Short mmCIF file of C-alpha atoms in Angstrom, two decimals:
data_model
loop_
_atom_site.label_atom_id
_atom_site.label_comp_id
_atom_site.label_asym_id
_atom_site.label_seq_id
_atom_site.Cartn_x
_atom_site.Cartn_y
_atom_site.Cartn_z
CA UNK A 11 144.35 109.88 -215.54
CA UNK A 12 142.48 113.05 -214.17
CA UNK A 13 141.42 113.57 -210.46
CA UNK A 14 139.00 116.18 -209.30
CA UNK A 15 139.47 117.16 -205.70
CA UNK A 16 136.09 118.85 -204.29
CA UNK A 17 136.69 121.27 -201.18
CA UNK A 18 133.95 122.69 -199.34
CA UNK A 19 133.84 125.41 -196.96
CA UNK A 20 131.26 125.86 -193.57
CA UNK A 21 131.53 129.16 -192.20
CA UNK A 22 129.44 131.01 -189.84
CA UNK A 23 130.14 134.39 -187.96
CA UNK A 24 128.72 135.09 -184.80
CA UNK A 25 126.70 138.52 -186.21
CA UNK A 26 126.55 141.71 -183.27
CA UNK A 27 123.74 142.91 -181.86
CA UNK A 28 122.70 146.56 -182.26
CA UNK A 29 125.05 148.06 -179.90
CA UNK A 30 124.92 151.80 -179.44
CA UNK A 31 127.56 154.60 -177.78
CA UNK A 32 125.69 154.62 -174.06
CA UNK A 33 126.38 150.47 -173.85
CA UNK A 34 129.62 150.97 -173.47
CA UNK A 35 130.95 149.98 -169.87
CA UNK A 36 127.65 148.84 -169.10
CA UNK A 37 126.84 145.83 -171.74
CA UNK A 38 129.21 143.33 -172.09
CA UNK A 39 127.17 140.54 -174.39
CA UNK A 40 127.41 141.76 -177.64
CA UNK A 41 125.55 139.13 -179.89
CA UNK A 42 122.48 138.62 -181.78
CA UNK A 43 121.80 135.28 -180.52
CA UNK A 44 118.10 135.34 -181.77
CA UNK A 45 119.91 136.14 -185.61
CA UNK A 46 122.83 133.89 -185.29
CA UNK A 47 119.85 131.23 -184.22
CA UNK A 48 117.45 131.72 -187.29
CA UNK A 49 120.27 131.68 -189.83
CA UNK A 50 122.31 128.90 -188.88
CA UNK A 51 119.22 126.65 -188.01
CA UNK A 52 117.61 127.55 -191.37
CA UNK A 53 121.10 127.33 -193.69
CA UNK A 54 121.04 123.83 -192.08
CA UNK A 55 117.70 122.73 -193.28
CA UNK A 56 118.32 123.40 -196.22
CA UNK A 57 121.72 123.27 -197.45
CA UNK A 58 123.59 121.41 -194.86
CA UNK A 59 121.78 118.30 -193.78
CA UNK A 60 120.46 117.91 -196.92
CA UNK A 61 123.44 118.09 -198.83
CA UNK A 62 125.25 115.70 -196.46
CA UNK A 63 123.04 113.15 -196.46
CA UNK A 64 123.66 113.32 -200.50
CA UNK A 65 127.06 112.96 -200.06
CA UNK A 66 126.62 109.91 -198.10
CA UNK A 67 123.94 108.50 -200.57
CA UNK A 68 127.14 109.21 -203.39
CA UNK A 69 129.86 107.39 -201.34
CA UNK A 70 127.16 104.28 -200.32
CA UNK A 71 126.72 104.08 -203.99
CA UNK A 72 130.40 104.40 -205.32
CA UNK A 73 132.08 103.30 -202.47
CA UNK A 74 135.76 104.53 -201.62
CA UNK A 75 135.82 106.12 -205.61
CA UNK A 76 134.10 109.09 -204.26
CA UNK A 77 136.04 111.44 -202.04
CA UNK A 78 135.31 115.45 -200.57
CA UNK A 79 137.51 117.49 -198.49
CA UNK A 80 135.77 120.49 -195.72
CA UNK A 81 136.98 123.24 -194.26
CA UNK A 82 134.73 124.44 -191.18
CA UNK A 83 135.58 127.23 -188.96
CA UNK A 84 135.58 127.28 -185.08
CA UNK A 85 132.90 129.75 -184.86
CA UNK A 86 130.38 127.61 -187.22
CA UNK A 87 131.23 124.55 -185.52
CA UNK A 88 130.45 126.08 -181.96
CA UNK A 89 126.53 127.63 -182.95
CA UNK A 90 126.32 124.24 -185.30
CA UNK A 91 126.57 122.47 -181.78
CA UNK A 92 124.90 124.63 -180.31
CA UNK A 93 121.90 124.72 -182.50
CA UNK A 94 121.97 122.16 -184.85
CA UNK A 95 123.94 119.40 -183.06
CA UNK A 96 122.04 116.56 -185.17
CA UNK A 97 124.15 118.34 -188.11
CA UNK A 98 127.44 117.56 -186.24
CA UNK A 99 126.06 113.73 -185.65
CA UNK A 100 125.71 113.68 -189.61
CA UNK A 101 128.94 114.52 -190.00
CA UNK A 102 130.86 112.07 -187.63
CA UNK A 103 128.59 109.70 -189.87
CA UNK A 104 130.07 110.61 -193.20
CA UNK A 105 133.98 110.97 -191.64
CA UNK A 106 133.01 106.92 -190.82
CA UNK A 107 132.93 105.97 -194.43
CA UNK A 108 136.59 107.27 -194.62
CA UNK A 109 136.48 109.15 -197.54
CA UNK A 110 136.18 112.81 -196.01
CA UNK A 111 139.02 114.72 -195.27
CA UNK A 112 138.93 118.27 -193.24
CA UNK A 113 141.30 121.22 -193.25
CA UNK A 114 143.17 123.46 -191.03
CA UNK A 115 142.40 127.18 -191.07
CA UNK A 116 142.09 129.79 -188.38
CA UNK A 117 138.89 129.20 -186.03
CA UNK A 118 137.49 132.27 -186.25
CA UNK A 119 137.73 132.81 -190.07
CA UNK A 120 139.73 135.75 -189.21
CA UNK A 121 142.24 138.11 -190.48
CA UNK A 122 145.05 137.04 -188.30
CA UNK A 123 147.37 135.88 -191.41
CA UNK A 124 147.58 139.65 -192.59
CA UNK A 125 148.65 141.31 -189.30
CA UNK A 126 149.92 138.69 -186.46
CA UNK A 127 151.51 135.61 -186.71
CA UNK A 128 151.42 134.68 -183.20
CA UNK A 129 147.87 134.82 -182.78
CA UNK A 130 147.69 133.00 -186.47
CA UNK A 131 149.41 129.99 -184.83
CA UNK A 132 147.39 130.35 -181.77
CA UNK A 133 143.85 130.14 -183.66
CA UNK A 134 144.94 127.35 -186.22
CA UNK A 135 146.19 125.07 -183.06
CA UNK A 136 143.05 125.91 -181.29
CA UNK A 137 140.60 124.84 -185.13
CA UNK A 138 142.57 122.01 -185.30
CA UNK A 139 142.52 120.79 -181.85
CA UNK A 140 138.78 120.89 -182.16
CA UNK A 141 138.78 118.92 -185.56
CA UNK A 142 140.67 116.29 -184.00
CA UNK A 143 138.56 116.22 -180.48
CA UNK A 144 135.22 116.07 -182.89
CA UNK A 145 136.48 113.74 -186.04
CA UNK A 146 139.43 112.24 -184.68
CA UNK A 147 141.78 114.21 -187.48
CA UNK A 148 144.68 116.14 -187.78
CA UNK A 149 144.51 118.37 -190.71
CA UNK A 150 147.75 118.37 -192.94
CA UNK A 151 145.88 120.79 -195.61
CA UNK A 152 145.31 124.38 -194.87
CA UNK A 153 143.01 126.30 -196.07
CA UNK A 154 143.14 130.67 -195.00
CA UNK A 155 140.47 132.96 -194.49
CA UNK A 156 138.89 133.61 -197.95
CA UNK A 157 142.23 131.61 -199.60
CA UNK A 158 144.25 134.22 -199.13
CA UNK A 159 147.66 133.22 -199.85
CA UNK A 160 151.27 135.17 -199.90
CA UNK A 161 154.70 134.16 -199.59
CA UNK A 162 154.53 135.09 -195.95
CA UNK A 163 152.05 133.17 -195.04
CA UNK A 164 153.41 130.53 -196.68
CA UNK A 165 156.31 130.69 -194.43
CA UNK A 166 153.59 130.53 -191.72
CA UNK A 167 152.05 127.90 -192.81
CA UNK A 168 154.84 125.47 -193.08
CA UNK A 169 156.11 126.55 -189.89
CA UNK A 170 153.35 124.85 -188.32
CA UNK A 171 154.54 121.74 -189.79
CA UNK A 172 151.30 121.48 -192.46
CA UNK A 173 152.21 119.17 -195.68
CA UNK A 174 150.00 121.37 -198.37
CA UNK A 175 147.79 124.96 -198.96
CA UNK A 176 144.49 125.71 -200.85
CA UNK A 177 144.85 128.35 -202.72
CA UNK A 178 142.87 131.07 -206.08
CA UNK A 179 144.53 130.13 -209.51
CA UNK A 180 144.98 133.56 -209.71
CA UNK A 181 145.57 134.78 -213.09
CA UNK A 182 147.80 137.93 -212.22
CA UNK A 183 149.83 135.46 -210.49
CA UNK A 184 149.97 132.27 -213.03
CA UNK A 185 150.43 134.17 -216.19
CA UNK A 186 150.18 131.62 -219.23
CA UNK A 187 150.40 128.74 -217.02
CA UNK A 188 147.34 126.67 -215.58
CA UNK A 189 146.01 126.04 -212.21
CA UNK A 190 145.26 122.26 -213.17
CA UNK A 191 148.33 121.07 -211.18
CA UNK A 192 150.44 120.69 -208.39
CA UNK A 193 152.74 123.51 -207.60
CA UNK A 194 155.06 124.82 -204.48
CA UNK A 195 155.64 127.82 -202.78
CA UNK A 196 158.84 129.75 -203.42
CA UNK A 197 159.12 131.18 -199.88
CA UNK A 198 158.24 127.29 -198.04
CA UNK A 199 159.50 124.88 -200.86
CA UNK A 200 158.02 122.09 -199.12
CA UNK A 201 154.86 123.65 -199.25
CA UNK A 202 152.62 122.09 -202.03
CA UNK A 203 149.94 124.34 -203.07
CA UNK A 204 146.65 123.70 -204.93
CA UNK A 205 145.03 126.20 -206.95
CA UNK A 206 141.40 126.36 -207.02
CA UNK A 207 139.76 126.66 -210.67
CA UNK A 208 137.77 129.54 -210.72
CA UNK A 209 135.96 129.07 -214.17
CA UNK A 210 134.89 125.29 -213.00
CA UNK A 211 134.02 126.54 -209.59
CA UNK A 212 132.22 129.00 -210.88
CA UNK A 213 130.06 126.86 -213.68
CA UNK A 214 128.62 126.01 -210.55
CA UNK A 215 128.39 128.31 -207.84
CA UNK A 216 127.42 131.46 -210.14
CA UNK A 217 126.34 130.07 -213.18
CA UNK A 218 124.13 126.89 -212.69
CA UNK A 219 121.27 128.27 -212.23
CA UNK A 220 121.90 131.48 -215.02
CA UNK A 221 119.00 130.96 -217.45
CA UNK A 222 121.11 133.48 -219.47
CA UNK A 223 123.92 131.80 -219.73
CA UNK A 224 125.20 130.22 -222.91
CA UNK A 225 125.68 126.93 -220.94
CA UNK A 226 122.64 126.54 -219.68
CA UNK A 227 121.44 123.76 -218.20
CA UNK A 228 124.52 122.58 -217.14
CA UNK A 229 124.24 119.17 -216.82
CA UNK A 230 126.58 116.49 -215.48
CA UNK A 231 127.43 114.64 -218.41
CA UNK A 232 128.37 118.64 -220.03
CA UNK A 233 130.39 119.08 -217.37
CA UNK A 234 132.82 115.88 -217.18
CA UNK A 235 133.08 116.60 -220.66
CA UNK A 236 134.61 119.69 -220.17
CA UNK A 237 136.92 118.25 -217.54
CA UNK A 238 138.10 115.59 -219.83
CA UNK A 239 138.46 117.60 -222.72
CA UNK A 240 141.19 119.65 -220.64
CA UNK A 241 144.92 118.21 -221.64
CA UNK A 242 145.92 115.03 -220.79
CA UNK A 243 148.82 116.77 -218.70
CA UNK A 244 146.59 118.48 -216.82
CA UNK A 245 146.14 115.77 -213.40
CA UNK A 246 144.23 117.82 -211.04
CA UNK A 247 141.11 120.43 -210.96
CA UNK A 248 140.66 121.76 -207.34
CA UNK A 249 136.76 122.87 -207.18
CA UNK A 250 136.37 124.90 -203.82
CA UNK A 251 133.21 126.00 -203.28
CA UNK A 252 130.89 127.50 -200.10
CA UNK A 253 128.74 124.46 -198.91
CA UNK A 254 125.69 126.42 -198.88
CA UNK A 255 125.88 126.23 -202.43
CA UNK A 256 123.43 123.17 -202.12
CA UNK A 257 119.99 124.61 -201.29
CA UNK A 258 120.90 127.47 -199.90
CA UNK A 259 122.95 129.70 -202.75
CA UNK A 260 121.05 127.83 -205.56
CA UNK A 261 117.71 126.41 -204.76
CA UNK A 262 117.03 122.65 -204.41
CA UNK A 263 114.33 123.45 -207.54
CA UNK A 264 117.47 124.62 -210.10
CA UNK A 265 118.37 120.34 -210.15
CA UNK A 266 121.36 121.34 -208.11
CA UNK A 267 121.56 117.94 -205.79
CA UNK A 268 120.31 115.82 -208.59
CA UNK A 269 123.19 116.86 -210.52
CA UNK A 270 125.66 116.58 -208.60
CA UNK A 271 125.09 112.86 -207.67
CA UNK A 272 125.01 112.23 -211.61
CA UNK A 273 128.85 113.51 -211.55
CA UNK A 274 130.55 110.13 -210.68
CA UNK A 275 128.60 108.50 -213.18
CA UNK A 276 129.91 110.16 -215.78
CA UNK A 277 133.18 110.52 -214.14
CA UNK A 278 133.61 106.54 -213.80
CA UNK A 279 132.64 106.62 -217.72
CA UNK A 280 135.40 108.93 -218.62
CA UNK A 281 137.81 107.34 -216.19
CA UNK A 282 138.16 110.90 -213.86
CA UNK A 283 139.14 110.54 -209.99
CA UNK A 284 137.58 111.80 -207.19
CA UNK A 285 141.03 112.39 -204.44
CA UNK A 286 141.19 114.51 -201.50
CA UNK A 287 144.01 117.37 -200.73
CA UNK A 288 146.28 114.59 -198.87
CA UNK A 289 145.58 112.42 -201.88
CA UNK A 290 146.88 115.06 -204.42
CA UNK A 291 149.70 115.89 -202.68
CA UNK A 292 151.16 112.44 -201.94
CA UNK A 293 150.57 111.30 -205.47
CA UNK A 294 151.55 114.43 -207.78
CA UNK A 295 154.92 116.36 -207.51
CA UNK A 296 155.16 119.46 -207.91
CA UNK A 297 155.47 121.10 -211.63
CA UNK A 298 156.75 124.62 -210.53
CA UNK A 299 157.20 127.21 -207.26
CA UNK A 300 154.91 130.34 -207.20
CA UNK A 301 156.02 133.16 -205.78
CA UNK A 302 153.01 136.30 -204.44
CA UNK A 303 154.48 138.69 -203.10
CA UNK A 304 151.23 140.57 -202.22
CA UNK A 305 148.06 139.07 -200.43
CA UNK A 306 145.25 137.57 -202.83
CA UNK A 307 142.31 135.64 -202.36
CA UNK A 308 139.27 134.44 -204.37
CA UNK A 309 137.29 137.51 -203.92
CA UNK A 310 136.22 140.18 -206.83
CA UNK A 311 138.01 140.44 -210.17
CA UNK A 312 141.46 141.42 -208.62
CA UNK A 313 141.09 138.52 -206.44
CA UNK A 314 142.79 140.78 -203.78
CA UNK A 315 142.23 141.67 -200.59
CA UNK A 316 140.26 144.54 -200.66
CA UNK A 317 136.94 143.30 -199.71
CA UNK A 318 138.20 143.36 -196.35
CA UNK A 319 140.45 146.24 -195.49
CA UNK A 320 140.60 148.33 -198.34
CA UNK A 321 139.10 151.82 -197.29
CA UNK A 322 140.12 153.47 -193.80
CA UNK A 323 137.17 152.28 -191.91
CA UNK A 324 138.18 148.71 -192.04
CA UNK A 325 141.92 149.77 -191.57
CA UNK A 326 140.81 151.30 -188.59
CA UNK A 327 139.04 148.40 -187.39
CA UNK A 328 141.55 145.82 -187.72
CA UNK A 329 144.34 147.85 -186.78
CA UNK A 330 142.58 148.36 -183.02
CA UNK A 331 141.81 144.66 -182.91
CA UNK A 332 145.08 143.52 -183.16
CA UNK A 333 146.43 145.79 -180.81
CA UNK A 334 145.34 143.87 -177.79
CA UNK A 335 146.07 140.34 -179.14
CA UNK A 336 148.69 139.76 -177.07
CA UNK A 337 147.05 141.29 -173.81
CA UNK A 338 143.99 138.62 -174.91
CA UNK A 339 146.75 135.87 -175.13
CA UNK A 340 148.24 136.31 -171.68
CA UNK A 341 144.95 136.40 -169.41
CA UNK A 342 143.17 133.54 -168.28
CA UNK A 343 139.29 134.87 -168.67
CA UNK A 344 138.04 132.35 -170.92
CA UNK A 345 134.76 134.56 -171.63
CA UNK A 346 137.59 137.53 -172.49
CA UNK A 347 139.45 134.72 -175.07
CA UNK A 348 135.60 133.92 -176.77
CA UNK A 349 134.69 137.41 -177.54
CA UNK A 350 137.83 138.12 -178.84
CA UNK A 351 137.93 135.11 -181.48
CA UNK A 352 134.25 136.57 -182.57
CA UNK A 353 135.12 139.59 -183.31
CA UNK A 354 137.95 138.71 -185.20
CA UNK A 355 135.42 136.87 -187.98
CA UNK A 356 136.55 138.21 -191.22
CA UNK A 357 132.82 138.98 -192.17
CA UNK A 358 132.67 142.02 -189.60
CA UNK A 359 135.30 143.71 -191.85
CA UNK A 360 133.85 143.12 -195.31
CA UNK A 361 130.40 144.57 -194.04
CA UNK A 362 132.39 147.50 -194.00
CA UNK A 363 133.34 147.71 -197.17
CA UNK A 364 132.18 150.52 -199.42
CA UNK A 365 133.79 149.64 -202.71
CA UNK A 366 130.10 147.61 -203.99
CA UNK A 367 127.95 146.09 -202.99
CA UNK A 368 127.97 142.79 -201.35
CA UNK A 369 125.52 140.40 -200.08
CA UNK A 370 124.94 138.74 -196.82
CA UNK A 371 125.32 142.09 -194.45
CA UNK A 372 122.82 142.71 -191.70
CA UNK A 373 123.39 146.67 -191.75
CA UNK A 374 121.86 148.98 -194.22
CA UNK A 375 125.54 151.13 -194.71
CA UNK A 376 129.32 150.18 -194.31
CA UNK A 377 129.10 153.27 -192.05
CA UNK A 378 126.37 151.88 -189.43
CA UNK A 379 128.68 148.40 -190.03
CA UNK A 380 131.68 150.18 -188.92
CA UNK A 381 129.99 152.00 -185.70
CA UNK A 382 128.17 149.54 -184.29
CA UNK A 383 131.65 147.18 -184.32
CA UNK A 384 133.74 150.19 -183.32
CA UNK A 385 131.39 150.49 -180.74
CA UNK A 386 132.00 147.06 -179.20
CA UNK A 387 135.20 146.96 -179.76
CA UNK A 388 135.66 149.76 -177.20
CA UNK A 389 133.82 148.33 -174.60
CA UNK A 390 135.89 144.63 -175.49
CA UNK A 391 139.07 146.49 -174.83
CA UNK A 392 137.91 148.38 -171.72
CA UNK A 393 137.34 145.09 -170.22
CA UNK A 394 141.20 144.28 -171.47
CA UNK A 395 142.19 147.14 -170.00
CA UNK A 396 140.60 146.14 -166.75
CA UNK A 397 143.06 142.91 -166.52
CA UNK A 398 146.20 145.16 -168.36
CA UNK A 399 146.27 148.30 -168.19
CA UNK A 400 147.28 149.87 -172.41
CA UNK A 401 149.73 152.10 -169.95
CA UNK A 402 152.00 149.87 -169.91
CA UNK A 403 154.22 148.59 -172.96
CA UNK A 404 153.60 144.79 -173.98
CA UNK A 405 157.07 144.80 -173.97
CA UNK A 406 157.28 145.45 -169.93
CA UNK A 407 153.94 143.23 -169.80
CA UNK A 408 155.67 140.13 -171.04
CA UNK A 409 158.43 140.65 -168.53
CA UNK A 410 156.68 141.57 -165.46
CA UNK A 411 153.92 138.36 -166.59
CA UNK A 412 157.59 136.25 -167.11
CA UNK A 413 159.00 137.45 -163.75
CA UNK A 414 155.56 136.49 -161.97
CA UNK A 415 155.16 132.88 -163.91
CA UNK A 416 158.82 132.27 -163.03
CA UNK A 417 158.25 133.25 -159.13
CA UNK A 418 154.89 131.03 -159.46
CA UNK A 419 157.54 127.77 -160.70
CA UNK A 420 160.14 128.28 -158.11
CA UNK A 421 157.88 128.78 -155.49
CA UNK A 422 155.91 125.60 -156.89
CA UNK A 423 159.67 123.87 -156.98
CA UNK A 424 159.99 124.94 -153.30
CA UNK A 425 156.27 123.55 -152.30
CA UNK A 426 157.16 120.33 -153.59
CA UNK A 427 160.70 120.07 -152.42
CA UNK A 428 159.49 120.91 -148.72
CA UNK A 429 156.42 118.16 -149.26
CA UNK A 430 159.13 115.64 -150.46
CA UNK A 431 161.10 116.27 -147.31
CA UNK A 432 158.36 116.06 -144.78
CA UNK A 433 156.95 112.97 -146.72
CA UNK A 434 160.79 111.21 -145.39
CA UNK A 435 160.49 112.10 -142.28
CA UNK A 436 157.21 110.86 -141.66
CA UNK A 437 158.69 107.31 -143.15
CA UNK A 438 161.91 107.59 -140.85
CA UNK A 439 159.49 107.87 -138.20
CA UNK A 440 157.09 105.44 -139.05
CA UNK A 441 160.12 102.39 -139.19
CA UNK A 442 159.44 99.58 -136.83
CA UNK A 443 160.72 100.41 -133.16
CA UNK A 444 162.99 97.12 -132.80
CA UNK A 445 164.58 97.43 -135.92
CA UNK A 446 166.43 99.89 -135.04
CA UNK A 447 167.98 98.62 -131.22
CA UNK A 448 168.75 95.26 -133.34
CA UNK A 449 171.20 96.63 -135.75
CA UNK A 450 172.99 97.81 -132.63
CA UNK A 451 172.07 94.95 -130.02
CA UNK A 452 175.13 92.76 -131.75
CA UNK A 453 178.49 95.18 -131.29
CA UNK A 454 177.29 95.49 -127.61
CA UNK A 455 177.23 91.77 -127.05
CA UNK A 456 180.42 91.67 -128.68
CA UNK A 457 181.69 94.16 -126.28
CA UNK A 458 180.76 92.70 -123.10
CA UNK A 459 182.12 89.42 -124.29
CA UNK A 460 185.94 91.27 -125.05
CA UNK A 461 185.47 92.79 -121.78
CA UNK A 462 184.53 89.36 -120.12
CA UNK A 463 187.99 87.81 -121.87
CA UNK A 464 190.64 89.59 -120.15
CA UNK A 465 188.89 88.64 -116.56
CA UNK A 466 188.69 85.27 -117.61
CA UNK A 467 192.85 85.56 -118.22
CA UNK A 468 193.53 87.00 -114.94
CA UNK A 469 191.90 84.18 -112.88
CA UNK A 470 194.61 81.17 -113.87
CA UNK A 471 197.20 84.03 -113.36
CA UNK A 472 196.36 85.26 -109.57
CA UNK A 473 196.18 81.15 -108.45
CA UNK A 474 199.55 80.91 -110.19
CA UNK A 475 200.54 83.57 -107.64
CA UNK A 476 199.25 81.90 -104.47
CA UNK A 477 200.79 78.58 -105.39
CA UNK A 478 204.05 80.78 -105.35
CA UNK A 479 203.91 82.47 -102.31
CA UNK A 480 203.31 79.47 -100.39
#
């Protein structure tokens, strides 16, 4: 029996407005909201509703047999409400029929896994709080910024108590062996990982609509074929793709939807399985640990990490952001806490990157992407500087912050002590005003009757006494 587990990924940055040198200090908004608008609310039209209506068509017509997973970020979910909230509505909709499953990641799509593990944690607890308030779920999957995956973060990631990890089938990293099954992490043994494959993934996202390719058309009964032609041993094939991939990254004209709800036709007729992440994980047991000991992801050939800080600019970049993380963390200016999340967005970084060219960036040079975020990010940290001063050490931050937060809870502990007291008094007053005479009205009646007793005695005694004298 063969399963495929489908993934998809929503992800949206909020993009920066043109932000020049004399803004700084003066300027604090720093996004294109007209931009961020246009692109979300037209990627929706055509790629996201669309596409999700399709899915629910698939599972109204094949029941619980047909199963997807999704990975959306904080920042797309918060302009998707924003903007396209009947989007959001479509979703609860499809998480009804019970056969969706979403994933952890960081909310911001961010970096945070490569440089700070406290503000990893934060951002995945603050994603999947807002998964759970939405869709009523708690993730047990994660899925990292662009899969990137080490043994480090694996450590991470099981930390937080998460049951399994999306990963790339790298090939520099699985040798020989296949990414068609279950495997653990070396570093987090209990860690299941599943390995995306690239070639399948691929047929789809890159190649579908290739008139050059030797495959082409790809159809759906071509492609199960493949899949079952793979060897019997071979239980799961993880295809992770961007949603936009319907409509959007290949047109609706290429046949892209129409294929893709001819899939668990031929599935059913070559008896393949549609599971989700929690399904592969619970069912399948792990065939072998992986151990990567450097960062990789699913980008470029190396499937590395260089897209995203591999030249000096984006080293730059990243290295500044991260230096005020845990200034960000300890204030309470919830406009301060937003910015910083959005310009943590991993696409501000690979805009800078000069090794090729990539798609998708809004600046005409890596060079005008690096100075117009450089030139935000100065202004973002004067305003941290504003709250905590960078004189002092984080170090002596944490402890003066600790000191104060400890003052605030005894004084607290002293507020409520004093209340408790006052609130008895009050009662102690408040008792009835004969209750308290009664208790002590019987030993004085007692009293006066032992003092009456001994006069009583004396009486029979002083008659004896005149009797006698007569």
């Amino acid at each position: 029996m063969k399963a495929i587990c489908f993934y998809f990924h929503i992800h949206q940055p909020y993009r920066l407005k043109k932000y020049r040198f004399f803004d700084i200090g003066n300027d604090h908004y720093y996004f294109d909201d007209f931009n961020n608008d246009e692109i979300i609310t037209r990627v929706a039209r055509n790629s996201y509703i669309p596409a999700t209506q399709m899915l629910l068509d698939i599972i109204k017509n094949n029941g619980k047999k047909f199963k997807v997973a999704f990975s959306i970020s904080g920042t797309a979910i918060e302009q998707l409400q924003q903007y396209v909230p009947e989007f959001i509505d479509l979703l609860k909709e499809l998480v009804a029929t019970g056969c969706v499953e979403f994933l952890s990641e960081t909310f911001a799509h961010s970096l945070a896994s490569l440089r700070d593990l406290e503000e990893f944690r934060r951002q995945v607890k603050a994603h999947d709080e807002m998964i759970y308030q939405l869709f009523g779920q708690k993730p047990k999957v994660f899925r990292n910024t662009e899969l990137m995956y080490d043994d480090e973060i694996a450590t991470w990631v099981a930390g937080l108590g998460l049951k399994g990890m999306v990963t790339e089938g790298a090939k520099h990293i699985l040798g020989w062996k296949s990414p068609n099954y279950l495997y653990a992490s070396e570093s987090a043994p209990k860690l299941k990982l599943l390995l995306r494959n690239s070639k399948l993934t691929e047929d789809i996202t890159a190649r579908f609509n290739n008139t050059e390719w030797e495959s082409y058309p790809l159809t759906a009964d071509k492609y199960m074929g493949w899949i079952a032609d793979l060897p019997q041993e071979e239980q799961v094939i993880n295809i992770c793709m961007n949603y936009e991939t319907f409509g959007e990254m290949v047109p609706r004209e290429s046949g892209i939807f129409e294929f893709f709800k001819a899939l668990p036709i031929y599935a059913a007729q070559k008896g393949i399985e549609f599971w989700t992440p929690s399904d592969v994980i619970t069912r399948l047991k792990p065939v072998s640990h992986l151990s990567v000991p450097f960062p990789m992801s699913w980008s470029g050939e190396a499937r590395d990490t260089a897209a995203w800080q591999g030249n000096l600019l984006q080293q730059e970049a990243i290295t500044k952001l991260f230096s005020v993380a845990e200034r960000v963390s300890l204030c309470e200016d919830r406009s301060l806490k937003s910015d910083y999340y959005r310009l943590q967005s991993s696409d501000h970084f690979y805009y800078m990157n000069t090794s090729g060219v990539y798609a998708f960036s809004p600046y005409s040079t890596p060079y005008e992407a690096f100075t117009n975020y450089m030139n935000v990010l100065s202004d973002f940290i004067v305003r941290v500087e504003e709250q905590y001063p960078l004189s002092i050490e984080n170090e002596e931050l944490n402890a003066l912050l600790t000191t104060i937060r400890n003052q605030a809870n005894e004084i607290g502990d002293l507020k409520r002590e004093v209340e408790l007291m006052r609130n008895n008094i009050i009662k102690d007053d408040e008792k009835p005003a004969e209750e308290a005479p009664a208790k002590k009205a019987a030993p004085k009646k007692a009293t006066k009757k032992a003092a009456a007793k001994p006069e009583a005695d004396e009486k029979p005694k002083k008659k004896a006494a005149a009797k006698k004298e007569k």
